[in-house]
């Protein structure tokens, strides 16, 4: 049973405390992102992708799945998007990036840059798609979706590369620094 | 082998999550929200970020003054809406007593069943007719004596039938028919804006001309209360066309345009009845709360998490207000938290009434659905679903300035809450294919005076 839980969480080398810290910092980052979004709109980076690609994937790709769960929990704690939609997309990113890391070095800046841009754009499009599909009335969000996705992709790509070395120095995220 | 099996398991789990995200199961969504409610402890440490948004003391005082204005206006609005729902013609009042009622919600499983609150139920029985102004609405289905609530079956119900007759143009031979249920023409677009039509069954003259139809029972002895509804309007019979069934254009927006009604009783049955309908904004079903987030991380969404959930009686659809101004509505409820969609969130919907500048009479707008902020960010665009009964005297492309208030009928959203100042454009917007309401965007979040509607009791 315990082995099963550890398997779902990614690996037995990821302590729950580290995931708790990651979830906490993700929550704060998403709160800040919601606050900044009121002024800067879609130009605010996706903190989930930044943490997942800029921190976890760079230092410990094996922990991507469990980190995706922790980051999703952080977003669900402060956001109003459908929880399943949030879990689905961050787990998908974890899966996609884990596959990518088999062929490319996740520590290289170009991989983080492209990954950050691609994944954050997909997050925006996915959440818009889910919201439209759940609505009984056509909301017309798809018309503006590409420009929102592009803005978020650009800012997230930059943030993923620039903040990546700093993230592991945040208190509580030392687990990721030790292995970097 | 085990490596592959675990990956397959992950993939299957993820695919289930994916499908359920797009095709939600309501019960499962609710269960997940409950299970994730403890995540509130993650959001609590973010309070300094939210607190920094708080308003000044002067702004708080101004908000209190505004709230007092809104309360007075809401009270006046309630009285006026009730007056609008009263029959006007003397012959429709003769021999009848009226029991006023305010609409408090609809049956989640049957949108053709309305719940209303009354001040006394002594004279009420199942079968009594219900009217709005001079128009027939439906019949009393259930009476809950303890909670002073009544369930009403609307004439739009698929199994409903009421006797009717054509009165205009007058004819030498009376033309009788039965009316009930919603008529939908073949090939009708799903989101077209048009007047609701009712099904006409068994007309005594299939080729009768179009005209006004009122309630009239040919076999009045079958229904002991039939005579009470006699003469109340149902709508306009559509002109005869050989290849279509007969239908009736309704005089009311039964979906979102009924806020108050009157139940008709035999004269004298209400002797000694007292009491006035209370305003929902002054009842005790409000609970102070605070926001747990500053906004949704998706910039195109407008929403916050609040620190109140099902444990204190918050339900889906409940109103969130600040200084008596509507801020948003609850979308999902966990045990200790709730997700609130703000007015700017695309897809949020509410029933509304408008008071135009310089106009003493409130106008029923029906259902409005938010399409999010416009490109300037100063206005929130609302799709105006049905312009039934809205008298627009202006010419084409005219816009009207108005103050918007909530109407009654949506569960958890009481009537009379101030929504905001708006511009109404009754002409169909070519982009969205419906008339548009532009609401001035205001942000009352962070004032610290948030109240959420709770349910002390459920509907009958």
Coordinates of N, CA, C and O in Angstrom, one line a residue, chain B residues 164-334:
Chain B
X164 N -58.4 27.7 -22.7 CA -58.2 29.1 -23.2 C -59.3 29.4 -24.3 O -59.8 28.4 -24.9
X165 N -59.5 30.7 -24.5 CA -60.3 31.0 -25.6 C -59.8 32.3 -26.3 O -59.1 33.1 -25.6
X166 N -60.1 32.4 -27.6 CA -59.7 33.5 -28.3 C -60.7 34.7 -28.1 O -61.9 34.5 -28.2
X167 N -60.2 35.8 -27.7 CA -61.1 37.0 -27.4 C -61.0 38.1 -28.4 O -61.8 38.9 -28.5
X168 N -59.8 38.2 -29.1 CA -59.6 39.3 -30.0 C -58.9 38.7 -31.2 O -57.8 38.2 -31.1
X169 N -59.4 38.7 -32.4 CA -60.7 39.4 -32.8 C -61.9 38.6 -32.3 O -61.8 37.4 -32.3
X170 N -63.0 39.3 -32.0 CA -64.2 38.6 -31.5 C -64.8 37.8 -32.6 O -64.7 38.1 -33.8
X171 N -65.4 36.7 -32.2 CA -66.0 35.8 -33.3 C -67.4 35.4 -32.8 O -67.6 35.3 -31.6
X172 N -68.2 35.1 -33.7 CA -69.6 34.8 -33.3 C -69.6 33.4 -32.6 O -70.4 33.2 -31.7
X173 N -68.7 32.6 -33.0 CA -68.7 31.2 -32.4 C -67.4 31.2 -31.5 O -66.3 31.4 -32.1
X174 N -67.5 31.0 -30.2 CA -66.3 31.0 -29.4 C -65.3 30.0 -29.8 O -65.6 28.8 -30.2
X175 N -64.0 30.3 -29.8 CA -62.9 29.4 -30.2 C -62.2 29.0 -29.0 O -61.6 29.8 -28.3
X176 N -62.2 27.7 -28.7 CA -61.6 27.2 -27.4 C -60.4 26.4 -27.8 O -60.2 25.9 -28.9
X177 N -59.5 26.3 -26.8 CA -58.3 25.5 -27.0 C -57.7 25.2 -25.6 O -58.1 25.7 -24.6
X178 N -56.7 24.4 -25.6 CA -55.9 24.1 -24.4 C -54.5 24.6 -24.6 O -53.9 24.5 -25.7
X179 N -53.9 25.2 -23.6 CA -52.5 25.8 -23.7 C -51.6 25.3 -22.6 O -52.1 25.1 -21.5
X180 N -50.4 24.9 -23.0 CA -49.4 24.5 -22.0 C -48.2 23.9 -22.6 O -48.3 23.3 -23.7
X181 N -47.1 24.1 -22.0 CA -45.8 23.6 -22.6 C -45.2 24.6 -23.5 O -45.8 25.5 -24.0
X182 N -43.9 24.5 -23.7 CA -43.1 25.4 -24.6 C -43.1 24.9 -26.0 O -42.8 23.7 -26.2
X183 N -43.4 25.8 -26.9 CA -43.4 25.4 -28.3 C -42.0 25.7 -28.9 O -41.5 26.8 -28.7
X184 N -41.5 24.7 -29.6 CA -40.2 25.0 -30.3 C -40.3 24.6 -31.8 O -40.7 23.5 -32.1
X185 N -40.1 25.7 -32.6 CA -40.2 25.5 -34.1 C -39.1 24.6 -34.6 O -38.0 24.7 -34.0
X186 N -39.3 23.9 -35.6 CA -38.2 23.1 -36.2 C -37.1 24.1 -36.8 O -37.5 25.1 -37.4
X187 N -35.9 23.7 -36.6 CA -34.8 24.4 -37.2 C -34.4 25.7 -36.5 O -33.7 26.6 -36.9
X188 N -35.0 25.8 -35.2 CA -34.7 27.0 -34.5 C -33.3 27.0 -33.9 O -32.9 26.0 -33.3
X189 N -32.5 28.1 -34.1 CA -31.2 28.1 -33.5 C -31.2 28.0 -32.0 O -32.1 28.6 -31.4
X190 N -30.2 27.3 -31.4 CA -30.2 27.1 -30.0 C -30.2 28.4 -29.1 O -30.8 28.5 -28.1
X191 N -29.4 29.4 -29.6 CA -29.2 30.6 -28.7 C -29.9 31.8 -29.4 O -29.5 32.9 -29.1
X192 N -30.9 31.6 -30.2 CA -31.6 32.7 -30.8 C -32.4 33.5 -29.8 O -32.9 33.0 -28.8
X193 N -32.4 34.8 -30.0 CA -33.2 35.7 -29.0 C -34.6 35.8 -29.6 O -34.7 36.4 -30.7
X194 N -35.5 35.3 -29.0 CA -36.9 35.5 -29.5 C -37.9 35.3 -28.3 O -37.5 34.9 -27.2
X195 N -39.1 35.6 -28.6 CA -40.2 35.5 -27.6 C -40.5 34.1 -27.4 O -40.6 33.3 -28.4
X196 N -40.8 33.7 -26.2 CA -41.2 32.4 -25.9 C -42.6 32.1 -26.4 O -43.5 32.9 -26.4
X197 N -42.8 30.9 -27.0 CA -44.1 30.5 -27.5 C -44.6 29.3 -26.7 O -43.8 28.4 -26.3
X198 N -45.9 29.3 -26.5 CA -46.6 28.2 -25.8 C -47.3 27.3 -26.8 O -47.8 27.7 -27.9
X199 N -47.4 26.0 -26.4 CA -48.1 25.0 -27.3 C -49.6 25.2 -27.2 O -50.2 25.3 -26.1
X200 N -50.3 25.2 -28.4 CA -51.7 25.3 -28.4 C -52.2 23.9 -28.8 O -51.8 23.3 -29.8
X201 N -53.1 23.3 -28.0 CA -53.6 22.0 -28.3 C -55.1 22.0 -28.5 O -55.8 22.8 -27.9
X202 N -55.5 21.2 -29.4 CA -57.0 20.9 -29.7 C -57.8 22.2 -29.9 O -58.8 22.4 -29.2
X203 N -57.4 23.1 -30.7 CA -58.3 24.3 -31.0 C -59.6 23.9 -31.6 O -59.6 23.0 -32.4
X204 N -60.7 24.5 -31.1 CA -62.0 24.1 -31.7 C -62.1 24.5 -33.2 O -62.8 23.9 -33.9
X205 N -61.3 25.5 -33.6 CA -61.2 25.9 -35.0 C -59.7 25.9 -35.4 O -59.0 26.8 -35.0
X206 N -59.3 24.9 -36.1 CA -57.8 24.8 -36.4 C -57.3 26.0 -37.2 O -56.1 26.3 -37.1
X207 N -58.2 26.6 -38.0 CA -57.8 27.7 -38.8 C -58.2 29.0 -38.3 O -58.3 30.0 -39.0
X208 N -58.4 29.1 -37.0 CA -58.8 30.4 -36.3 C -57.7 31.4 -36.6 O -56.5 31.1 -36.7
X209 N -58.2 32.7 -36.7 CA -57.2 33.8 -37.0 C -56.3 34.0 -35.8 O -56.7 33.7 -34.6
X210 N -55.2 34.7 -36.0 CA -54.3 35.1 -34.8 C -55.0 36.1 -34.0 O -55.8 36.9 -34.5
X211 N -54.6 36.2 -32.7 CA -55.2 37.2 -31.8 C -55.0 36.9 -30.4 O -54.2 36.0 -30.0
X212 N -55.6 37.7 -29.5 CA -55.4 37.6 -28.1 C -56.1 36.4 -27.5 O -57.3 36.2 -27.8
X213 N -55.4 35.7 -26.6 CA -56.0 34.5 -26.0 C -55.9 34.7 -24.5 O -54.9 35.1 -23.9
X214 N -57.1 34.4 -23.8 CA -57.1 34.4 -22.4 C -57.6 33.1 -21.8 O -58.0 32.2 -22.5
X215 N -57.4 32.9 -20.5 CA -57.8 31.7 -19.8 C -59.4 31.6 -19.9 O -60.1 32.6 -19.6
X216 N -59.9 30.5 -20.2 CA -61.3 30.3 -20.3 C -61.6 28.8 -20.3 O -61.2 28.1 -21.3
X217 N -62.2 28.3 -19.3 CA -62.4 26.8 -19.2 C -63.8 26.5 -19.8 O -64.8 27.0 -19.3
X218 N -63.8 25.7 -20.8 CA -65.1 25.2 -21.4 C -65.9 24.4 -20.4 O -67.1 24.5 -20.3
X219 N -65.2 23.5 -19.7 CA -65.8 22.6 -18.7 C -65.4 23.1 -17.3 O -64.5 22.5 -16.7
X220 N -65.9 24.2 -16.9 CA -65.5 24.8 -15.7 C -65.8 24.0 -14.4 O -65.1 24.1 -13.4
X221 N -66.7 23.1 -14.5 CA -67.1 22.3 -13.3 C -65.9 21.3 -12.9 O -65.9 20.9 -11.8
X222 N -65.1 21.0 -13.9 CA -64.0 20.0 -13.6 C -63.0 20.6 -12.6 O -62.5 19.9 -11.7
X223 N -62.7 21.9 -12.7 CA -61.8 22.5 -11.9 C -62.5 23.5 -11.0 O -63.0 24.5 -11.4
X224 N -62.4 23.3 -9.6 CA -63.2 24.2 -8.7 C -62.7 25.6 -8.7 O -63.4 26.6 -8.3
X225 N -61.4 25.8 -9.1 CA -60.8 27.2 -9.1 C -60.7 27.8 -10.5 O -60.1 28.8 -10.7
X226 N -61.3 27.1 -11.5 CA -61.2 27.6 -12.9 C -61.7 29.0 -13.1 O -61.1 29.8 -13.8
X227 N -62.8 29.3 -12.4 CA -63.4 30.6 -12.6 C -62.5 31.7 -12.2 O -62.6 32.9 -12.7
X228 N -61.6 31.5 -11.2 CA -60.8 32.5 -10.7 C -59.8 33.0 -11.7 O -59.4 34.2 -11.8
X229 N -59.3 32.1 -12.6 CA -58.3 32.5 -13.6 C -59.0 33.1 -14.9 O -58.3 33.6 -15.8
X230 N -60.3 33.0 -15.0 CA -61.0 33.4 -16.2 C -60.7 34.8 -16.6 O -60.7 35.7 -15.8
X231 N -60.3 35.0 -17.8 CA -60.0 36.3 -18.4 C -58.6 36.7 -18.3 O -58.2 37.7 -18.9
X232 N -57.7 36.0 -17.5 CA -56.3 36.4 -17.5 C -55.6 36.0 -18.8 O -55.9 35.0 -19.3
X233 N -54.7 36.9 -19.2 CA -54.1 36.7 -20.6 C -53.1 35.6 -20.6 O -52.4 35.3 -19.6
X234 N -53.0 35.0 -21.8 CA -51.9 34.0 -22.0 C -50.9 34.4 -23.1 O -49.8 34.1 -23.0
X235 N -51.4 35.2 -24.1 CA -50.5 35.6 -25.1 C -51.3 35.8 -26.4 O -52.5 36.0 -26.4
X236 N -50.5 35.8 -27.5 CA -51.1 36.1 -28.8 C -51.0 34.9 -29.7 O -49.9 34.4 -29.9
X237 N -52.1 34.4 -30.2 CA -52.2 33.3 -31.1 C -51.5 33.6 -32.4 O -51.8 34.6 -33.0
X238 N -50.5 32.8 -32.8 CA -49.8 33.1 -34.0 C -50.7 32.8 -35.2 O -51.5 31.9 -35.2
X239 N -50.6 33.6 -36.3 CA -51.4 33.5 -37.5 C -51.4 32.1 -38.0 O -50.3 31.4 -38.0
X240 N -52.5 31.6 -38.6 CA -52.6 30.3 -39.1 C -51.6 30.1 -40.3 O -51.6 30.9 -41.2
X241 N -50.9 28.9 -40.2 CA -50.1 28.6 -41.4 C -50.3 27.1 -41.6 O -50.2 26.3 -40.6
X242 N -50.6 26.6 -42.8 CA -51.0 25.3 -43.0 C -50.0 24.2 -42.6 O -50.4 23.1 -42.3
X243 N -48.7 24.6 -42.6 CA -47.7 23.5 -42.4 C -47.1 23.6 -41.0 O -46.1 23.0 -40.7
X244 N -47.7 24.3 -40.1 CA -47.2 24.4 -38.7 C -48.3 24.2 -37.7 O -49.4 24.5 -37.9
X245 N -47.9 23.7 -36.5 CA -48.8 23.6 -35.4 C -49.1 25.0 -34.9 O -48.3 25.9 -35.0
X246 N -50.2 25.1 -34.2 CA -50.6 26.5 -33.7 C -49.8 26.7 -32.4 O -49.5 25.8 -31.6
X247 N -49.4 28.0 -32.2 CA -48.7 28.3 -31.0 C -49.1 29.7 -30.6 O -49.8 30.4 -31.3
X248 N -48.6 30.0 -29.4 CA -49.1 31.3 -28.7 C -47.8 32.1 -28.3 O -47.0 31.5 -27.6
X249 N -47.7 33.3 -28.7 CA -46.5 34.1 -28.2 C -46.8 34.6 -26.8 O -47.8 35.3 -26.6
X250 N -46.0 34.2 -25.9 CA -46.2 34.5 -24.5 C -46.0 36.0 -24.2 O -45.2 36.6 -24.8
X251 N -46.8 36.5 -23.2 CA -46.7 37.9 -22.8 C -45.6 38.0 -21.7 O -45.3 39.2 -21.4
X252 N -45.1 36.9 -21.2 CA -44.1 37.0 -20.1 C -42.9 36.2 -20.4 O -43.0 35.2 -21.2
X253 N -41.8 36.6 -19.8 CA -40.6 35.8 -19.9 C -40.6 34.9 -18.7 O -40.2 35.2 -17.6
X254 N -41.2 33.7 -18.9 CA -41.4 32.7 -17.8 C -40.1 32.2 -17.3 O -40.0 31.7 -16.2
X255 N -39.1 32.3 -18.1 CA -37.8 31.7 -17.7 C -37.1 32.6 -16.7 O -36.5 32.1 -15.7
X256 N -37.1 33.9 -16.8 CA -36.3 34.8 -16.0 C -37.0 36.1 -15.7 O -36.3 37.0 -15.2
X257 N -38.3 36.3 -16.0 CA -38.9 37.6 -15.9 C -40.0 37.7 -14.9 O -40.7 38.7 -14.8
X258 N -40.1 36.6 -14.0 CA -41.2 36.7 -13.0 C -40.5 36.8 -11.6 O -39.8 36.0 -11.2
X259 N -40.7 38.0 -11.0 CA -40.1 38.2 -9.7 C -41.1 38.2 -8.6 O -40.8 37.8 -7.4
X260 N -42.3 38.6 -8.9 CA -43.4 38.6 -7.9 C -44.6 38.0 -8.6 O -44.8 38.2 -9.8
X261 N -45.5 37.4 -7.9 CA -46.8 36.9 -8.5 C -47.9 37.1 -7.4 O -47.6 37.5 -6.3
X262 N -49.1 36.9 -7.9 CA -50.3 36.9 -7.0 C -51.0 35.6 -7.1 O -51.2 35.1 -8.3
X263 N -51.4 35.0 -6.0 CA -52.1 33.8 -6.0 C -53.6 34.2 -5.8 O -53.9 35.0 -4.9
X264 N -54.5 33.7 -6.7 CA -55.9 34.1 -6.7 C -56.7 33.1 -5.8 O -56.6 31.9 -5.9
X265 N -57.4 33.7 -4.8 CA -58.3 32.9 -3.9 C -59.7 33.4 -4.0 O -59.9 34.5 -4.4
X266 N -60.7 32.5 -3.7 CA -62.1 33.0 -3.7 C -62.2 34.2 -2.7 O -61.5 34.3 -1.7
X267 N -63.1 35.1 -3.1 CA -63.3 36.4 -2.3 C -63.6 36.0 -0.8 O -64.5 35.1 -0.6
X268 N -63.0 36.7 0.1 CA -63.3 36.5 1.5 C -62.5 35.4 2.2 O -62.4 35.3 3.4
X269 N -61.7 34.6 1.4 CA -61.0 33.6 2.1 C -59.7 34.1 2.8 O -59.1 33.4 3.6
X270 N -59.4 35.3 2.5 CA -58.2 35.9 3.2 C -58.5 36.8 4.3 O -57.7 37.6 4.7
X271 N -59.8 36.8 4.8 CA -60.2 37.7 5.8 C -59.3 37.6 7.0 O -59.0 36.5 7.5
X272 N -58.8 38.8 7.4 CA -58.0 38.8 8.6 C -56.5 38.5 8.4 O -55.7 38.6 9.3
X273 N -56.1 38.3 7.1 CA -54.7 38.0 6.8 C -53.9 39.3 7.0 O -54.3 40.3 6.6
X274 N -52.7 39.1 7.5 CA -51.9 40.3 7.7 C -50.4 40.0 7.3 O -50.2 38.9 6.9
X275 N -49.6 41.0 7.4 CA -48.2 40.7 7.1 C -47.8 41.3 5.8 O -48.6 41.3 4.8
X276 N -46.5 41.7 5.7 CA -46.0 42.3 4.5 C -44.8 41.4 4.1 O -44.1 40.9 4.9
X277 N -44.6 41.3 2.8 CA -43.4 40.6 2.3 C -42.1 41.3 2.8 O -42.0 42.5 2.6
X278 N -41.2 40.5 3.4 CA -40.0 41.1 3.8 C -39.0 41.2 2.7 O -38.9 40.3 1.8
X279 N -38.1 42.2 2.8 CA -37.0 42.3 1.8 C -35.9 41.3 2.2 O -35.5 41.2 3.4
X280 N -35.5 40.6 1.2 CA -34.4 39.5 1.5 C -33.1 40.2 2.0 O -32.4 39.6 2.8
X281 N -32.9 41.4 1.6 CA -31.6 42.0 2.0 C -31.6 42.4 3.5 O -30.6 42.7 4.1
X282 N -32.8 42.4 4.1 CA -32.8 42.7 5.5 C -33.0 41.5 6.4 O -33.3 41.6 7.6
X283 N -33.1 40.3 5.8 CA -33.3 39.1 6.6 C -32.0 38.6 7.2 O -30.9 39.1 6.8
X284 N -32.0 37.6 8.1 CA -30.8 37.2 8.8 C -30.0 36.2 8.0 O -29.0 35.7 8.6
X285 N -30.3 35.8 6.8 CA -29.6 34.8 6.1 C -28.3 35.3 5.4 O -28.0 34.8 4.3
X286 N -27.7 36.2 6.0 CA -26.4 36.7 5.5 C -25.3 36.5 6.5 O -25.5 36.6 7.7
X287 N -24.1 36.2 6.0 CA -23.1 35.9 6.9 C -21.8 36.6 6.4 O -21.4 36.6 5.3
X288 N -21.1 37.3 7.4 CA -19.9 38.0 7.0 C -18.8 37.0 6.6 O -18.7 35.9 7.2
X289 N -18.0 37.3 5.6 CA -17.0 36.4 5.2 C -15.8 37.3 4.7 O -15.8 38.5 4.8
X290 N -14.7 36.6 4.3 CA -13.6 37.3 3.8 C -13.0 36.5 2.6 O -13.2 35.3 2.5
X291 N -12.2 37.2 1.8 CA -11.7 36.5 0.6 C -10.4 35.8 1.0 O -9.6 36.3 1.8
X292 N -10.2 34.7 0.4 CA -8.9 33.9 0.6 C -7.9 34.1 -0.5 O -6.8 33.7 -0.4
X293 N -8.4 34.7 -1.6 CA -7.5 35.0 -2.7 C -7.8 36.4 -3.3 O -8.8 36.9 -3.1
X294 N -6.8 36.9 -4.0 CA -7.0 38.2 -4.6 C -7.6 38.2 -6.0 O -8.0 39.3 -6.5
X295 N -7.7 37.1 -6.6 CA -8.3 37.0 -7.9 C -7.8 35.6 -8.5 O -6.9 35.0 -7.9
X296 N -8.4 35.2 -9.6 CA -8.0 33.9 -10.1 C -6.7 34.1 -10.9 O -6.5 35.1 -11.5
X297 N -5.9 33.0 -10.8 CA -4.6 33.1 -11.6 C -4.8 33.2 -13.1 O -4.0 33.8 -13.8
X298 N -6.0 32.8 -13.6 CA -6.3 33.0 -15.0 C -6.8 34.4 -15.2 O -7.8 34.8 -14.6
X299 N -6.0 35.2 -15.9 CA -6.4 36.7 -16.0 C -7.7 36.9 -16.7 O -8.3 37.9 -16.4
X300 N -8.2 36.0 -17.5 CA -9.5 36.2 -18.1 C -10.7 35.8 -17.3 O -11.8 35.9 -17.7
X301 N -10.4 35.2 -16.1 CA -11.5 34.8 -15.2 C -11.6 35.9 -14.2 O -10.6 36.6 -13.8
X302 N -12.8 36.0 -13.6 CA -13.0 36.9 -12.5 C -13.5 36.1 -11.3 O -14.7 35.7 -11.4
X303 N -12.7 35.9 -10.3 CA -13.2 35.0 -9.2 C -12.4 35.1 -8.0 O -11.2 35.4 -8.1
X304 N -12.9 34.8 -6.9 CA -12.2 34.7 -5.6 C -12.7 33.5 -4.8 O -13.8 33.0 -5.1
X305 N -11.8 33.1 -3.9 CA -12.2 32.1 -3.0 C -12.6 32.8 -1.7 O -12.0 33.8 -1.3
X306 N -13.6 32.3 -1.0 CA -14.0 32.9 0.2 C -14.0 31.9 1.4 O -14.1 30.7 1.1
X307 N -13.9 32.5 2.6 CA -13.7 31.6 3.7 C -15.0 31.2 4.4 O -15.2 31.5 5.6
X308 N -15.9 30.7 3.6 CA -17.2 30.2 4.1 C -17.7 29.2 3.1 O -17.5 29.3 1.9
X309 N -18.2 28.1 3.7 CA -18.6 27.0 2.8 C -19.9 26.4 3.3 O -20.7 27.0 4.0
X310 N -20.1 25.1 2.9 CA -21.4 24.4 3.2 C -21.6 24.3 4.7 O -22.7 24.2 5.2
X311 N -20.5 24.3 5.5 CA -20.6 24.1 7.0 C -21.4 25.3 7.6 O -21.9 25.1 8.7
X312 N -21.5 26.4 6.9 CA -22.3 27.5 7.5 C -23.5 27.8 6.6 O -24.1 28.9 6.7
X313 N -23.8 26.9 5.7 CA -25.0 27.0 4.9 C -24.9 27.7 3.6 O -25.9 28.1 2.9
X314 N -23.7 27.9 3.1 CA -23.5 28.5 1.7 C -23.9 27.4 0.7 O -23.5 26.3 0.8
X315 N -24.6 27.9 -0.3 CA -25.0 26.9 -1.4 C -24.6 27.5 -2.7 O -24.4 28.7 -2.9
X316 N -24.6 26.6 -3.7 CA -24.3 27.1 -5.1 C -25.3 28.1 -5.5 O -26.5 28.0 -5.3
X317 N -24.8 29.2 -6.2 CA -25.7 30.3 -6.6 C -25.8 31.4 -5.6 O -26.4 32.4 -6.0
X318 N -25.4 31.2 -4.4 CA -25.5 32.3 -3.4 C -24.9 33.6 -3.8 O -23.8 33.6 -4.4
X319 N -25.5 34.7 -3.3 CA -24.9 36.0 -3.7 C -23.8 36.4 -2.7 O -23.9 36.0 -1.5
X320 N -22.8 37.1 -3.2 CA -21.8 37.7 -2.4 C -21.9 39.2 -2.6 O -21.9 39.7 -3.7
X321 N -22.1 39.9 -1.5 CA -22.3 41.3 -1.6 C -21.2 42.1 -0.8 O -20.6 41.6 0.1
X322 N -21.1 43.3 -1.2 CA -20.3 44.2 -0.4 C -21.0 45.6 -0.3 O -21.4 46.1 -1.4
X323 N -21.4 46.0 0.9 CA -22.1 47.2 1.1 C -23.4 47.2 0.2 O -23.7 48.2 -0.5
X324 N -24.1 46.1 0.3 CA -25.4 45.9 -0.4 C -25.3 45.9 -1.9 O -26.3 46.1 -2.6
X325 N -24.1 45.9 -2.5 CA -23.9 45.8 -3.9 C -23.4 44.4 -4.3 O -22.6 43.8 -3.6
X326 N -24.1 43.8 -5.3 CA -23.7 42.4 -5.7 C -22.3 42.4 -6.3 O -21.9 43.2 -7.1
X327 N -21.5 41.5 -5.8 CA -20.1 41.3 -6.2 C -20.0 40.1 -7.1 O -19.3 40.1 -8.1
X328 N -20.7 39.0 -6.7 CA -20.6 37.8 -7.5 C -21.5 36.7 -7.0 O -22.3 37.0 -6.1
X329 N -21.4 35.5 -7.5 CA -22.2 34.4 -7.1 C -21.3 33.2 -6.9 O -20.4 33.0 -7.6
X330 N -21.7 32.3 -5.9 CA -21.0 31.1 -5.6 C -21.1 30.1 -6.7 O -22.2 29.8 -7.1
X331 N -20.0 29.6 -7.1 CA -20.0 28.6 -8.2 C -19.9 27.2 -7.6 O -20.6 26.3 -8.0
X332 N -18.9 27.0 -6.7 CA -18.7 25.7 -6.1 C -18.5 25.8 -4.6 O -18.0 26.8 -4.1
X333 N -19.0 24.8 -3.9 CA -19.0 24.9 -2.4 C -18.2 23.8 -1.8 O -18.6 22.6 -2.1
X334 N -17.3 24.1 -1.0 CA -16.6 23.0 -0.2 C -17.1 23.1 1.2 O -18.0 23.9 1.5

